[in-house]
Coordinates of C-alpha atoms in Angstrom, one line a residue:
M108 CA 101.0 58.2 179.1
S109 CA 99.6 55.0 177.6
G110 CA 99.9 52.7 180.8
R111 CA 101.6 50.2 178.5
P112 CA 105.0 48.8 179.4
G113 CA 107.9 49.5 177.3
P114 CA 110.1 47.2 175.9
R115 CA 111.5 44.7 178.3
R116 CA 115.7 45.2 178.7
R117 CA 117.6 42.3 178.5
P118 CA 119.3 41.3 181.7
R119 CA 123.3 42.0 182.1
R120 CA 125.4 38.9 181.7
K121 CA 127.6 38.6 185.1
G122 CA 130.9 39.4 184.6
G123 CA 130.4 40.6 181.1
T124 CA 130.8 44.5 181.7
L125 CA 134.0 46.7 182.0
R126 CA 133.9 50.0 184.4
D127 CA 134.5 53.0 183.1
G128 CA 138.2 53.1 183.9
E129 CA 138.8 49.8 182.3
R130 CA 137.3 51.0 179.1
R131 CA 139.3 53.9 179.0
Q132 CA 142.3 52.1 179.6
L133 CA 141.8 50.1 176.7
A134 CA 140.9 52.8 174.5
L135 CA 144.2 54.6 175.0
A136 CA 146.1 51.4 174.9
S137 CA 144.5 50.9 171.6
R138 CA 145.4 54.3 170.5
Q139 CA 149.0 54.0 171.5
E140 CA 149.8 50.9 169.6
A141 CA 150.2 53.0 166.3
A142 CA 152.2 56.2 167.9
P143 CA 155.6 56.2 166.7
S144 CA 158.6 55.2 168.9
P145 CA 160.7 58.7 169.9
A146 CA 163.1 59.3 166.8
G147 CA 166.3 61.4 167.3
F148 CA 166.6 64.5 169.0
P149 CA 169.2 67.3 169.2
R150 CA 169.8 66.6 172.8
D151 CA 168.9 64.5 175.4
R152 CA 165.2 64.1 176.3
V153 CA 163.4 63.0 179.5
L154 CA 159.6 62.2 179.1
C155 CA 157.6 62.9 182.1
D156 CA 154.2 61.4 183.4
G157 CA 152.0 61.8 186.4
G158 CA 148.4 60.8 187.1
S159 CA 146.2 59.9 189.8
R160 CA 143.2 57.4 189.9
G161 CA 140.6 59.9 191.0
N162 CA 141.3 63.5 191.7
P163 CA 142.9 63.5 194.2
G164 CA 143.5 59.6 194.5
P165 CA 146.3 57.2 194.6
A166 CA 148.8 58.6 192.4
A167 CA 151.7 57.8 190.4
I168 CA 155.0 59.5 188.4
A169 CA 157.4 58.4 185.7
A170 CA 160.1 59.7 183.9
V171 CA 162.3 58.1 181.2
L172 CA 165.4 59.5 179.9
F173 CA 166.4 59.3 176.0
A174 CA 169.7 60.1 174.7
P175 CA 170.1 62.3 171.5
S176 CA 170.1 59.0 169.3
G177 CA 166.6 58.2 170.5
E178 CA 168.0 55.3 172.7
E179 CA 166.7 54.9 176.3
R180 CA 169.2 55.5 179.1
D181 CA 167.2 55.3 182.2
R182 CA 163.7 55.3 183.6
R183 CA 162.2 55.7 187.3
A184 CA 158.8 55.4 188.4
A185 CA 157.3 55.6 191.9
A186 CA 154.0 55.5 193.7
I187 CA 153.2 58.8 195.6
G188 CA 150.8 58.0 197.8
H189 CA 147.4 60.0 197.5
A190 CA 148.0 63.2 195.3
S191 CA 146.0 65.2 192.4
A192 CA 146.9 64.9 189.1
A193 CA 148.3 68.3 188.7
E194 CA 150.5 67.9 191.9
A195 CA 151.6 64.1 190.2
E196 CA 152.3 66.0 187.0
Y197 CA 154.6 68.6 188.7
R198 CA 156.3 65.7 190.7
A199 CA 157.1 63.7 187.6
L200 CA 158.7 67.0 186.2
L201 CA 160.9 66.9 189.5
L202 CA 161.8 63.1 189.0
G203 CA 162.5 63.7 185.5
L204 CA 165.5 66.1 186.5
E205 CA 166.4 64.0 189.0
L206 CA 167.0 61.3 186.6
A207 CA 169.0 63.4 184.1
A208 CA 171.3 65.0 187.0
A209 CA 171.8 61.3 187.9
N210 CA 172.9 60.4 184.5
G211 CA 175.5 63.5 184.1
V212 CA 172.9 65.2 181.4
E213 CA 174.0 69.0 181.1
A214 CA 171.0 69.8 178.8
L215 CA 168.0 68.7 178.0
D216 CA 164.4 69.1 177.1
V217 CA 162.0 68.2 179.2
C218 CA 158.7 66.6 177.7
S219 CA 155.6 66.3 179.4
D220 CA 151.6 65.9 178.1
S221 CA 150.4 68.3 180.8
R222 CA 149.9 71.8 179.6
L223 CA 149.2 73.0 183.0
A224 CA 152.5 71.7 184.3
I225 CA 154.7 73.2 181.7
A226 CA 152.8 76.7 181.6
G227 CA 153.2 76.6 185.3
V228 CA 157.0 75.9 185.3
Q229 CA 157.7 78.6 182.6
G230 CA 155.1 81.1 183.6
P231 CA 154.7 83.1 187.1
G232 CA 153.3 79.5 188.4
P233 CA 150.1 78.0 189.1
D234 CA 147.5 79.9 191.8
R235 CA 147.3 77.2 194.2
P236 CA 149.8 77.7 197.0
D237 CA 151.0 73.8 197.0
L238 CA 151.3 73.6 193.4
S239 CA 153.2 76.9 193.2
A240 CA 155.5 75.7 195.7
L241 CA 156.3 72.6 193.7
A242 CA 156.7 74.8 190.3
A243 CA 159.2 76.7 192.2
L244 CA 161.1 73.4 193.1
V245 CA 161.1 72.2 189.5
R246 CA 162.3 75.7 188.4
A247 CA 165.2 75.4 191.3
A248 CA 166.4 71.8 190.2
A249 CA 166.6 73.0 186.5
G250 CA 169.3 75.6 187.5
Q251 CA 171.7 72.7 187.8
F252 CA 171.7 72.2 184.0
A253 CA 173.4 74.4 181.3
D254 CA 170.2 74.7 179.7
V255 CA 166.6 73.1 179.9
G256 CA 163.8 73.5 177.2
W257 CA 160.2 72.8 178.4
R258 CA 158.2 70.9 175.6
W259 CA 154.6 70.2 175.7
H260 CA 153.5 67.2 173.4
P261 CA 150.5 64.9 172.9
R262 CA 150.2 62.0 175.2
A263 CA 150.8 59.6 172.3
Q264 CA 154.3 60.7 172.1
N265 CA 154.5 60.1 176.1
R266 CA 153.9 56.9 175.9
E267 CA 156.9 55.0 177.8
A268 CA 156.2 57.2 180.8
D269 CA 152.6 56.9 180.7
A270 CA 152.4 52.9 180.3
L271 CA 155.1 53.2 183.6
V272 CA 152.4 55.3 185.7
R273 CA 149.5 53.0 184.4
D274 CA 151.1 49.9 185.3
L275 CA 151.6 51.6 189.0
L276 CA 148.0 52.7 189.1
W277 CA 146.0 50.0 187.4

């Protein structure tokens, strides 16, 4: 070391910095501005999303039901207390199925941006006992419909449900 002090850092402005969570929310919102709205579908479709602020932390779930024409039929969102992000995703799938049943839907596609939740419902289920129990509840709730398709799609195509969750958490 030369003993010479390095360049002096400029002091931070008060109130001029964003926390990481706020920065991520702004970046997400700017990416979603360009995402297209849902177009027509072959049958009813429900978009589901769950999230937590922290993992685990305060959590929320949301579901938005669309008619085959792409018109929004109904929406629901709820804070679910303290939960992991994975638990929130499974509970969002349950909420989506409840929403579809309440609207008299017989066959639908359930869409989520969580690959793990979709895979957990379609396959043998997750290893964690609490999540495995939730996956079993989702499968049982799906049994009331004539046909249910499980679809993963990117977060940009899930913006309606994602916005409801963000509103509750942030």
